[in-house]
Short mmCIF file of C-alpha atoms and ligand atoms in Angstrom, two decimals:
data_model
loop_
_atom_site.label_atom_id
_atom_site.label_comp_id
_atom_site.label_asym_id
_atom_site.label_seq_id
_atom_site.Cartn_x
_atom_site.Cartn_y
_atom_site.Cartn_z
CA MET T 121 0.00 0.00 0.00
CA SER T 122 1.18 3.47 -0.77
CA ASP T 123 2.20 5.83 2.02
CA PRO T 124 0.16 8.92 2.70
CA ILE T 125 1.13 11.66 0.29
CA PRO T 126 2.44 14.57 2.37
CA SER T 127 0.94 17.60 0.65
CA ARG T 128 -1.45 17.39 -2.23
CA ASP T 129 -2.45 20.28 -4.42
CA SER T 130 -6.12 21.27 -4.48
CA PHE T 131 -8.61 23.55 -6.16
CA GLY T 132 -8.87 26.97 -4.53
CA SER T 133 -12.58 27.77 -4.81
CA LYS T 134 -15.99 26.45 -5.72
CA PHE T 135 -15.92 28.30 -9.02
CA GLY T 136 -12.46 26.87 -9.60
CA VAL T 137 -13.76 23.32 -9.16
CA ILE T 138 -16.62 23.88 -11.56
CA ALA T 139 -14.45 25.68 -14.10
CA ALA T 140 -11.86 22.90 -14.02
CA ALA T 141 -14.39 20.06 -14.21
CA ALA T 142 -16.44 21.87 -16.86
CA GLY T 143 -13.14 22.63 -18.59
CA SER T 144 -12.50 18.91 -18.70
CA ALA T 145 -16.00 18.11 -19.88
CA VAL T 146 -16.40 20.86 -22.47
CA GLY T 147 -14.00 20.30 -25.31
CA LEU T 148 -13.61 18.77 -28.72
CA GLY T 149 -16.13 16.17 -27.58
CA ASN T 150 -18.89 18.80 -27.66
CA ILE T 151 -17.86 20.88 -30.63
CA TRP T 152 -16.06 18.44 -32.92
CA ARG T 153 -17.25 14.97 -31.91
CA PHE T 154 -20.90 15.54 -31.00
CA PRO T 155 -21.95 17.06 -34.34
CA TYR T 156 -20.16 14.46 -36.44
CA VAL T 157 -21.44 11.47 -34.45
CA ALA T 158 -24.97 12.92 -34.29
CA GLY T 159 -24.74 13.56 -38.04
CA GLU T 160 -23.76 9.97 -38.74
CA ASN T 161 -26.51 8.61 -36.50
CA GLY T 162 -29.53 10.42 -37.84
CA GLY T 163 -29.65 13.67 -35.81
CA GLY T 164 -32.76 14.16 -33.65
CA ALA T 165 -33.25 10.64 -32.31
CA PHE T 166 -29.58 10.50 -31.45
CA LEU T 167 -29.73 13.83 -29.60
CA LEU T 168 -32.69 12.67 -27.54
CA THR T 169 -31.03 9.37 -26.60
CA TYR T 170 -27.85 11.21 -25.72
CA ILE T 171 -29.70 13.61 -23.41
CA ILE T 172 -31.53 10.74 -21.71
CA PHE T 173 -28.21 8.98 -21.05
CA ILE T 174 -26.65 12.15 -19.67
CA ALA T 175 -29.53 12.83 -17.30
CA LEU T 176 -30.18 9.27 -16.21
CA ILE T 177 -26.67 7.86 -16.03
CA GLY T 178 -24.07 10.54 -16.71
CA VAL T 179 -24.62 12.77 -13.66
CA SER T 180 -24.55 9.77 -11.35
CA VAL T 181 -21.34 8.34 -12.80
CA MET T 182 -19.77 11.78 -12.43
CA LEU T 183 -20.87 11.97 -8.80
CA ALA T 184 -19.60 8.45 -8.15
CA GLU T 185 -16.19 9.49 -9.48
CA PHE T 186 -16.11 12.63 -7.33
CA ILE T 187 -17.07 10.56 -4.28
CA ILE T 188 -14.34 7.98 -4.83
CA GLY T 189 -11.67 10.58 -5.51
CA ARG T 190 -12.51 12.95 -2.70
CA LYS T 191 -12.89 10.13 -0.21
CA ALA T 192 -9.58 8.53 -1.10
CA GLN T 193 -7.56 11.69 -1.89
CA ARG T 194 -5.59 9.76 -4.46
CA ASN T 195 -5.11 9.30 -8.20
CA ALA T 196 -7.47 7.03 -10.17
CA LEU T 197 -5.62 3.80 -9.46
CA GLY T 198 -4.43 4.69 -5.96
CA SER T 199 -7.99 5.56 -4.92
CA PHE T 200 -9.19 1.99 -5.44
CA LYS T 201 -6.06 0.64 -3.75
CA LYS T 202 -6.62 2.83 -0.74
CA LEU T 203 -10.36 2.24 -0.38
CA SER T 204 -10.28 -1.49 -1.15
CA PRO T 205 -6.78 -2.76 -0.40
CA GLY T 206 -5.90 -6.27 -1.51
CA THR T 207 -8.72 -6.46 -4.08
CA PRO T 208 -8.53 -6.35 -7.89
CA TRP T 209 -10.56 -3.11 -8.04
CA TYR T 210 -7.39 -1.13 -8.78
CA LEU T 211 -7.67 -2.65 -12.27
CA VAL T 212 -10.50 -0.18 -12.93
CA GLY T 213 -7.97 2.59 -12.33
CA LEU T 214 -5.49 0.84 -14.59
CA MET T 215 -8.06 0.67 -17.35
CA GLY T 216 -8.59 4.41 -16.93
CA ILE T 217 -4.90 5.00 -17.45
CA VAL T 218 -4.99 2.92 -20.63
CA ALA T 219 -8.03 4.95 -21.75
CA ALA T 220 -6.09 8.15 -21.11
CA PHE T 221 -3.39 7.00 -23.53
CA VAL T 222 -5.94 6.02 -26.14
CA ILE T 223 -7.90 9.27 -25.87
CA LEU T 224 -4.99 11.65 -25.80
CA ALA T 225 -3.48 9.96 -28.86
CA PHE T 226 -6.30 10.99 -31.19
CA TYR T 227 -7.51 13.97 -29.18
CA SER T 228 -4.15 15.71 -29.55
CA ALA T 229 -4.35 15.06 -33.30
CA VAL T 230 -7.70 16.88 -33.58
CA ALA T 231 -6.49 19.63 -31.25
CA GLY T 232 -3.58 20.05 -33.63
CA TRP T 233 -6.05 20.48 -36.50
CA THR T 234 -7.62 23.38 -34.61
CA LEU T 235 -4.20 25.05 -34.48
CA GLU T 236 -3.75 24.67 -38.24
CA TYR T 237 -7.19 26.20 -38.67
CA THR T 238 -6.23 29.07 -36.39
CA ALA T 239 -3.25 29.70 -38.63
CA ASN T 240 -5.47 29.41 -41.73
CA SER T 241 -7.86 31.96 -40.24
CA ILE T 242 -5.07 34.41 -39.54
CA THR T 243 -3.75 34.14 -43.10
CA ASN T 244 -7.31 34.46 -44.43
CA SER T 245 -6.95 31.18 -46.34
CA PHE T 246 -10.66 30.41 -46.56
CA GLN T 247 -11.44 33.64 -48.40
CA GLY T 248 -12.72 33.25 -51.94
CA LYS T 249 -12.84 29.45 -51.80
CA SER T 250 -15.85 27.44 -52.95
CA PRO T 251 -17.46 24.98 -50.49
CA ASP T 252 -15.82 22.13 -52.40
CA GLN T 253 -12.43 23.75 -52.15
CA ILE T 254 -12.88 24.17 -48.40
CA ASP T 255 -13.67 20.48 -48.08
CA ASN T 256 -10.59 19.63 -50.12
CA MET T 257 -8.43 21.87 -48.02
CA PHE T 258 -9.20 19.72 -44.99
CA ASP T 259 -8.59 16.43 -46.82
CA THR T 260 -5.27 17.65 -48.15
CA PHE T 261 -4.16 18.96 -44.78
CA ILE T 262 -4.80 15.78 -42.74
CA ALA T 263 -2.85 13.74 -45.29
CA HIS T 264 0.10 16.15 -45.24
CA PRO T 265 3.32 14.38 -44.19
CA TRP T 266 4.31 16.69 -41.33
CA ARG T 267 1.98 19.60 -40.68
CA PRO T 268 -0.58 17.68 -38.55
CA LEU T 269 2.33 16.12 -36.66
CA MET T 270 3.90 19.48 -35.95
CA TRP T 271 0.68 20.93 -34.54
CA GLN T 272 0.03 17.83 -32.47
CA GLY T 273 3.51 18.11 -30.97
CA LEU T 274 2.92 21.75 -30.13
CA PHE T 275 -0.39 20.97 -28.51
CA LEU T 276 1.08 18.15 -26.40
CA ILE T 277 3.83 20.46 -25.20
CA ALA T 278 1.22 23.07 -24.19
CA THR T 279 -0.75 20.40 -22.33
CA ALA T 280 2.35 19.19 -20.51
CA TRP T 281 3.26 22.78 -19.66
CA ILE T 282 0.03 23.40 -17.77
CA VAL T 283 0.02 20.03 -16.03
CA TRP T 284 3.61 20.73 -15.00
CA ALA T 285 2.46 23.94 -13.32
CA GLY T 286 0.05 22.00 -11.09
CA VAL T 287 -3.61 22.17 -10.16
CA LYS T 288 -4.20 25.63 -8.77
CA ARG T 289 -1.66 27.63 -10.71
CA GLY T 290 -2.09 25.73 -13.95
CA ILE T 291 -5.39 24.00 -14.52
CA GLU T 292 -7.70 26.21 -12.47
CA ARG T 293 -6.25 29.57 -13.49
CA TYR T 294 -6.70 29.08 -17.23
CA ALA T 295 -10.06 27.36 -17.09
CA LYS T 296 -11.67 30.19 -15.14
CA ILE T 297 -11.03 32.83 -17.78
CA LEU T 298 -11.29 30.96 -21.03
CA MET T 299 -14.35 28.79 -20.65
CA PRO T 300 -16.87 31.66 -20.33
CA LEU T 301 -15.41 33.31 -23.41
CA LEU T 302 -15.89 30.20 -25.53
CA PHE T 303 -19.47 29.96 -24.40
CA ILE T 304 -20.28 33.45 -25.64
CA LEU T 305 -18.63 32.86 -28.98
CA ILE T 306 -20.51 29.66 -29.64
CA ILE T 307 -23.78 31.47 -29.04
CA ALA T 308 -22.77 34.07 -31.64
CA LEU T 309 -22.03 31.29 -34.15
CA ALA T 310 -25.32 29.55 -33.45
CA ILE T 311 -27.18 32.80 -34.10
CA ARG T 312 -25.39 33.32 -37.42
CA SER T 313 -26.06 29.77 -38.47
CA VAL T 314 -29.81 29.76 -37.74
CA THR T 315 -30.29 33.05 -39.59
CA LEU T 316 -28.84 31.68 -42.84
CA ASP T 317 -31.26 31.04 -45.71
CA GLY T 318 -32.31 27.41 -45.61
CA ALA T 319 -31.32 26.93 -41.98
CA MET T 320 -34.61 25.30 -41.01
CA LYS T 321 -33.65 21.95 -42.51
CA GLY T 322 -30.71 21.74 -40.15
CA ILE T 323 -32.84 22.58 -37.13
CA THR T 324 -35.32 19.89 -38.13
CA PHE T 325 -32.50 17.40 -38.60
CA LEU T 326 -31.17 18.10 -35.10
CA PHE T 327 -34.40 18.39 -33.15
CA LYS T 328 -36.95 16.19 -34.89
CA PRO T 329 -36.39 12.61 -33.80
CA ASP T 330 -36.75 9.95 -36.46
CA PHE T 331 -36.44 6.71 -34.56
CA SER T 332 -36.20 4.60 -37.68
CA LYS T 333 -32.65 5.94 -37.96
CA LEU T 334 -31.63 4.58 -34.56
CA SER T 335 -29.90 1.20 -34.57
CA GLY T 336 -28.44 -0.73 -31.62
CA GLY T 337 -25.10 0.67 -32.73
CA SER T 338 -26.40 4.25 -32.62
CA ILE T 339 -27.66 3.74 -29.08
CA LEU T 340 -24.18 2.66 -28.01
CA GLU T 341 -22.76 5.67 -29.87
CA ALA T 342 -25.09 7.94 -27.87
CA LEU T 343 -24.02 6.33 -24.61
CA GLY T 344 -20.36 6.53 -25.60
CA GLN T 345 -20.72 10.16 -26.64
CA ALA T 346 -22.38 10.97 -23.30
CA PHE T 347 -19.47 9.40 -21.42
CA PHE T 348 -16.82 10.97 -23.62
CA SER T 349 -18.37 14.39 -23.43
CA LEU T 350 -18.74 14.32 -19.64
CA SER T 351 -15.17 13.01 -19.17
CA ILE T 352 -16.49 10.05 -17.19
CA GLY T 353 -15.54 6.38 -17.07
CA MET T 354 -11.76 6.67 -16.88
CA GLY T 355 -11.00 8.33 -13.58
CA ALA T 356 -10.33 11.87 -14.80
CA LEU T 357 -13.00 13.02 -12.38
CA ILE T 358 -11.76 10.67 -9.66
CA THR T 359 -8.47 12.51 -10.00
CA TYR T 360 -10.13 15.95 -10.03
CA GLY T 361 -12.42 14.81 -7.18
CA SER T 362 -9.33 14.18 -5.10
CA TYR T 363 -8.45 17.89 -5.40
CA ILE T 364 -11.90 19.09 -4.29
CA ASN T 365 -12.13 20.60 -0.84
CA LYS T 366 -14.02 18.48 1.72
CA LYS T 367 -16.49 21.33 2.24
CA GLU T 368 -17.66 21.65 -1.39
CA ASN T 369 -21.07 20.39 -2.42
CA LEU T 370 -20.38 17.56 -4.85
CA SER T 371 -23.94 17.14 -6.13
CA SER T 372 -24.42 20.74 -7.13
CA SER T 373 -21.01 20.80 -8.83
CA ALA T 374 -21.80 17.64 -10.81
CA ILE T 375 -25.19 18.94 -11.89
CA GLN T 376 -23.82 22.31 -12.99
CA VAL T 377 -20.99 20.72 -14.95
CA THR T 378 -23.35 18.29 -16.65
CA ILE T 379 -25.84 20.98 -17.66
CA THR T 380 -23.08 23.23 -19.01
CA ASP T 381 -21.68 20.37 -21.02
CA ALA T 382 -25.01 19.40 -22.56
CA ILE T 383 -25.81 23.01 -23.44
CA VAL T 384 -22.50 23.48 -25.23
CA ALA T 385 -23.03 20.29 -27.27
CA ILE T 386 -26.53 21.37 -28.28
CA LEU T 387 -25.30 24.86 -29.17
CA ALA T 388 -22.57 23.30 -31.29
CA GLY T 389 -25.25 21.29 -33.07
CA VAL T 390 -27.28 24.47 -33.62
CA ALA T 391 -24.19 26.18 -35.02
CA ILE T 392 -23.28 23.31 -37.34
CA PHE T 393 -26.37 21.66 -38.82
CA PRO T 394 -28.24 24.67 -40.20
CA ALA T 395 -24.99 25.69 -41.90
CA VAL T 396 -24.44 22.18 -43.26
CA PHE T 397 -27.84 22.24 -44.93
CA ALA T 398 -27.72 25.89 -45.98
CA LEU T 399 -24.16 26.09 -47.27
CA GLY T 400 -23.63 22.64 -48.71
CA GLY T 401 -22.24 19.65 -46.92
CA ASN T 402 -23.18 16.23 -45.68
CA PRO T 403 -24.10 15.76 -42.00
CA GLY T 404 -22.66 12.23 -42.13
CA SER T 405 -19.25 13.22 -43.39
CA GLY T 406 -17.39 12.12 -40.27
CA PRO T 407 -14.50 13.66 -38.29
CA GLY T 408 -13.99 16.45 -40.86
CA LEU T 409 -17.52 17.84 -40.45
CA VAL T 410 -16.75 20.79 -38.20
CA PHE T 411 -13.57 21.72 -40.05
CA GLU T 412 -15.42 21.74 -43.34
CA THR T 413 -18.54 23.54 -42.11
CA LEU T 414 -17.30 26.29 -39.82
CA PRO T 415 -15.10 28.08 -42.36
CA LYS T 416 -18.15 28.29 -44.61
CA ILE T 417 -20.14 29.99 -41.83
CA PHE T 418 -17.33 32.42 -41.10
CA MET T 419 -17.16 33.47 -44.72
CA ALA T 420 -20.89 34.13 -44.68
CA MET T 421 -20.83 36.46 -41.70
CA PRO T 422 -19.75 40.05 -41.18
CA GLY T 423 -16.50 40.17 -39.24
CA GLY T 424 -16.02 36.51 -40.10
CA TYR T 425 -12.28 36.98 -40.36
CA PHE T 426 -11.98 37.91 -36.68
CA PHE T 427 -14.61 35.47 -35.48
CA ALA T 428 -12.77 32.65 -37.20
CA ILE T 429 -9.51 33.42 -35.44
CA LEU T 430 -11.20 33.83 -32.09
CA PHE T 431 -13.22 30.66 -32.51
CA PHE T 432 -10.37 28.36 -33.44
CA VAL T 433 -8.17 29.79 -30.68
CA LEU T 434 -10.92 29.15 -28.15
CA LEU T 435 -11.58 25.68 -29.52
CA ALA T 436 -7.89 24.91 -29.04
CA VAL T 437 -8.18 26.22 -25.50
CA ALA T 438 -11.27 24.11 -24.81
CA ALA T 439 -9.30 21.14 -26.09
CA LEU T 440 -6.45 22.12 -23.80
CA THR T 441 -8.57 22.30 -20.63
CA SER T 442 -9.83 18.80 -21.50
CA SER T 443 -6.52 17.27 -22.48
CA ILE T 444 -4.87 18.44 -19.26
CA SER T 445 -7.45 16.43 -17.33
CA VAL T 446 -6.57 13.36 -19.38
CA LEU T 447 -2.84 13.84 -18.90
CA GLU T 448 -3.40 14.55 -15.20
CA VAL T 449 -4.82 11.01 -14.79
CA VAL T 450 -1.52 9.56 -15.94
CA VAL T 451 0.73 12.09 -14.19
CA ALA T 452 -1.06 11.79 -10.83
CA TYR T 453 -0.71 8.01 -11.09
CA VAL T 454 2.95 8.04 -12.08
CA SER T 455 3.92 10.57 -9.44
CA GLU T 456 1.94 9.10 -6.54
CA GLU T 457 2.15 5.40 -7.19
CA LEU T 458 5.54 5.10 -8.85
CA ASN T 459 7.08 7.78 -6.65
CA ILE T 460 8.43 9.86 -9.47
CA LYS T 461 8.59 13.63 -8.98
CA ARG T 462 5.69 15.47 -10.61
CA HIS T 463 7.78 17.34 -13.15
CA LYS T 464 9.62 14.25 -14.30
CA ALA T 465 6.34 12.29 -14.33
CA THR T 466 4.84 14.94 -16.62
CA VAL T 467 7.66 14.72 -19.13
CA LEU T 468 7.77 10.91 -19.15
CA SER T 469 4.00 10.54 -19.48
CA THR T 470 3.81 13.04 -22.34
CA ILE T 471 6.56 11.30 -24.27
CA ALA T 472 4.89 7.92 -23.77
CA ILE T 473 1.55 9.29 -24.99
CA ALA T 474 3.15 10.89 -28.04
CA ILE T 475 3.98 7.43 -29.44
CA PRO T 476 0.40 6.26 -30.11
CA GLY T 477 -0.33 9.92 -30.87
CA VAL T 478 2.03 9.98 -33.84
CA ILE T 479 0.56 6.76 -35.21
CA ALA T 480 -2.96 8.21 -34.90
CA VAL T 481 -2.23 11.58 -36.47
CA MET T 482 -0.77 9.93 -39.57
CA SER T 483 -3.86 7.80 -40.20
CA TRP T 484 -4.52 9.60 -43.49
CA GLY T 485 -0.88 9.52 -44.51
CA ALA T 486 1.98 7.24 -43.52
CA THR T 487 -0.10 4.84 -41.40
CA SER T 488 -3.20 4.81 -43.61
CA GLU T 489 -2.69 1.14 -44.44
CA TRP T 490 -2.70 0.08 -40.78
CA THR T 491 -6.17 -1.09 -39.88
CA LEU T 492 -7.88 -2.74 -36.92
CA PHE T 493 -11.42 -4.12 -37.29
CA GLY T 494 -11.59 -2.36 -40.63
CA MET T 495 -10.78 1.07 -39.17
CA HIS T 496 -7.57 3.04 -39.42
CA THR T 497 -5.76 3.88 -36.18
CA PHE T 498 -7.47 7.21 -35.57
CA ASP T 499 -11.01 5.90 -36.07
CA PHE T 500 -10.24 2.80 -34.05
CA LEU T 501 -8.92 4.74 -31.04
CA ASP T 502 -11.79 7.22 -31.25
CA TRP T 503 -14.34 4.41 -31.43
CA ILE T 504 -12.91 2.08 -28.80
CA SER T 505 -12.35 4.79 -26.20
CA ALA T 506 -15.86 6.21 -26.27
CA ASN T 507 -17.80 3.05 -27.01
CA VAL T 508 -15.87 0.41 -25.07
CA LEU T 509 -13.38 1.71 -22.52
CA LEU T 510 -15.45 4.54 -21.02
CA PRO T 511 -18.80 2.70 -20.74
CA LEU T 512 -17.01 -0.32 -19.27
CA GLY T 513 -15.10 1.89 -16.85
CA GLY T 514 -18.33 3.71 -15.93
CA LEU T 515 -20.11 0.40 -15.38
CA LEU T 516 -17.41 -0.77 -12.96
CA ILE T 517 -17.28 2.62 -11.20
CA VAL T 518 -21.02 2.62 -10.44
CA ILE T 519 -20.95 -1.01 -9.37
CA TYR T 520 -18.03 -0.23 -7.09
CA THR T 521 -19.70 2.82 -5.54
CA GLY T 522 -23.09 1.13 -5.27
CA TRP T 523 -22.02 -2.26 -4.00
CA MET T 524 -18.51 -2.07 -2.58
CA LEU T 525 -18.66 1.17 -0.61
CA LYS T 526 -21.04 1.26 2.34
CA THR T 527 -24.20 3.29 1.70
CA LYS T 528 -23.46 5.28 4.86
CA GLU T 529 -19.96 6.19 3.67
CA VAL T 530 -21.27 7.27 0.29
CA LYS T 531 -23.93 9.44 1.90
CA GLU T 532 -21.40 10.97 4.24
CA GLU T 533 -19.08 11.94 1.41
CA LEU T 534 -21.92 13.23 -0.71
CA SER T 535 -23.30 15.39 2.11
CA SER T 536 -19.81 16.59 3.14
CA GLN T 537 -20.22 14.91 6.54
CA GLY T 538 -23.77 16.13 6.98
CA LYS T 539 -23.14 19.73 5.88
CA TYR T 540 -25.55 19.47 2.95
CA LYS T 541 -28.93 17.79 2.65
CA VAL T 542 -28.98 15.19 -0.06
CA ILE T 543 -32.70 14.89 -0.69
CA LEU T 544 -32.24 12.92 -3.88
CA PHE T 545 -29.99 10.33 -2.25
CA PRO T 546 -32.44 7.43 -2.72
CA VAL T 547 -32.63 8.27 -6.43
CA PHE T 548 -28.84 8.38 -6.75
CA ASN T 549 -28.53 5.15 -4.79
CA PHE T 550 -31.03 3.42 -7.05
CA ILE T 551 -29.29 4.65 -10.16
CA ILE T 552 -25.79 3.52 -9.16
CA LYS T 553 -26.94 0.21 -7.73
CA PHE T 554 -29.43 -0.87 -10.37
CA LEU T 555 -30.40 1.42 -13.19
CA ALA T 556 -26.99 2.48 -14.48
CA PRO T 557 -25.33 -0.96 -14.31
CA VAL T 558 -28.27 -2.67 -16.01
CA ALA T 559 -28.71 0.02 -18.67
CA ILE T 560 -25.02 0.18 -19.56
CA ALA T 561 -24.78 -3.61 -19.70
CA ILE T 562 -27.85 -3.91 -21.96
CA VAL T 563 -26.71 -1.21 -24.40
CA PHE T 564 -23.29 -2.75 -24.56
CA LEU T 565 -24.34 -6.37 -25.02
CA ASN T 566 -26.98 -5.38 -27.52
CA SER T 567 -24.57 -3.49 -29.72
CA ILE T 568 -21.96 -6.24 -29.81
CA GLY T 569 -24.70 -8.66 -30.78
CA VAL T 570 -24.82 -10.78 -27.59
CA LEU T 571 -28.32 -9.53 -26.90
CA ASN T 572 -30.66 -8.88 -29.76
CA LEU T 573 -33.26 -6.33 -28.80
N1 LIG C 19 -14.83 15.53 -22.26
C1 LIG C 19 -13.81 15.89 -23.20
C2 LIG C 19 -14.48 16.52 -24.41
O1 LIG C 19 -15.71 16.47 -24.50
O2 LIG C 19 -13.79 17.03 -25.26
C3 LIG C 19 -12.92 14.75 -23.58
C4 LIG C 19 -12.44 13.95 -22.42
C5 LIG C 19 -11.72 14.55 -21.39
C6 LIG C 19 -12.76 12.60 -22.30
C7 LIG C 19 -11.32 13.81 -20.29
C8 LIG C 19 -12.37 11.86 -21.22
C9 LIG C 19 -11.66 12.49 -20.21
F1 LIG C 19 -11.29 11.81 -19.17
#
């Protein structure tokens, strides 16, 4: 068993906790991944399923992670070791660390794309191009031999830089300023998009559910997207939970973070789909969707030149506040469990993550021939993290909290030792003990064909 860690860093204020956790949740998952996955899975029916999963399961998994982390005051793996010594539960933490590698590998690739698009905005490269040319620009860029790699490297260095600086002075400080700014900008984009001629089709696509378009696979995609977007299922929020002050109200933080996250995803959908239908594009065009659609909106709006720069910078920042939470999972583990100093742990972890990262970023170039289950590396890592690792991790986390921790202990942590009333405790207890485990298991087994509903 590990020794007590002498002095751990922590978040400085309630707003700091929410900004950091919302910073983790709100990211490329909302603005890049949500629209493309919703677009591939029929729009409205997907959105509805996604919201149901967030409300019914997501908040509770988030709370369960906060409870484990704050109770144990350890990293994702160390928390299980401390709370249930001598049991195999630490493997859940280990799986989270594997998930962190998988996610950061492709996430840093997409974050790098946002940097290229920032540069493109500054040099006014979208100006005068036809919609087709804008689409081609993206395809040519991701297949370029070194540009995506260069941006990915830069992004990983920035991520490591903030994690190096620690929780209060790094993570919390940046999140507090930049997240509100992004929120405002996305609203401006949504307004521009819905006022385009022909926008209505996009609104209908996003908000009118057509359940004939929903397959077992789409339901798993909605669950996976909910987990990915909320940063749950891999211990990122166990790690952040361990930095939350014992006096903070965990339930209200989890609810606020969840609502913020869902709103940003919906706003991203409102910004993207009307423009896809009005300005030409295909909602099912995959990971390139946002990069092909947004430049078209910018060109169609007054001041688009400046908005484009601001938007891509903020998107990169949103990616950064998320990627630091992923890297923090690994760094907290390496420094606390392997007794390596935090700074050295940061450098080693970043280098290790860069290896799968490089393979992923070259999926349209040098590694395009490498496939797993018919997908190239990038698509495979994207798919397996959201649809397998996170739901499985979330399943084990709720089972652990519901069945391994004593109900009294859970209630005590949730109420901050009786400081807050937790009126909805029976609901939470029912969800983590029964509803969430059963629902996750059914969705999962159904989509891999074991069940056939
Ligand atoms: N929630 C982040 C996003 O939506 O972009 C991605 C993410 C961060 C996933 C942290 C998982 C995680 F642990």
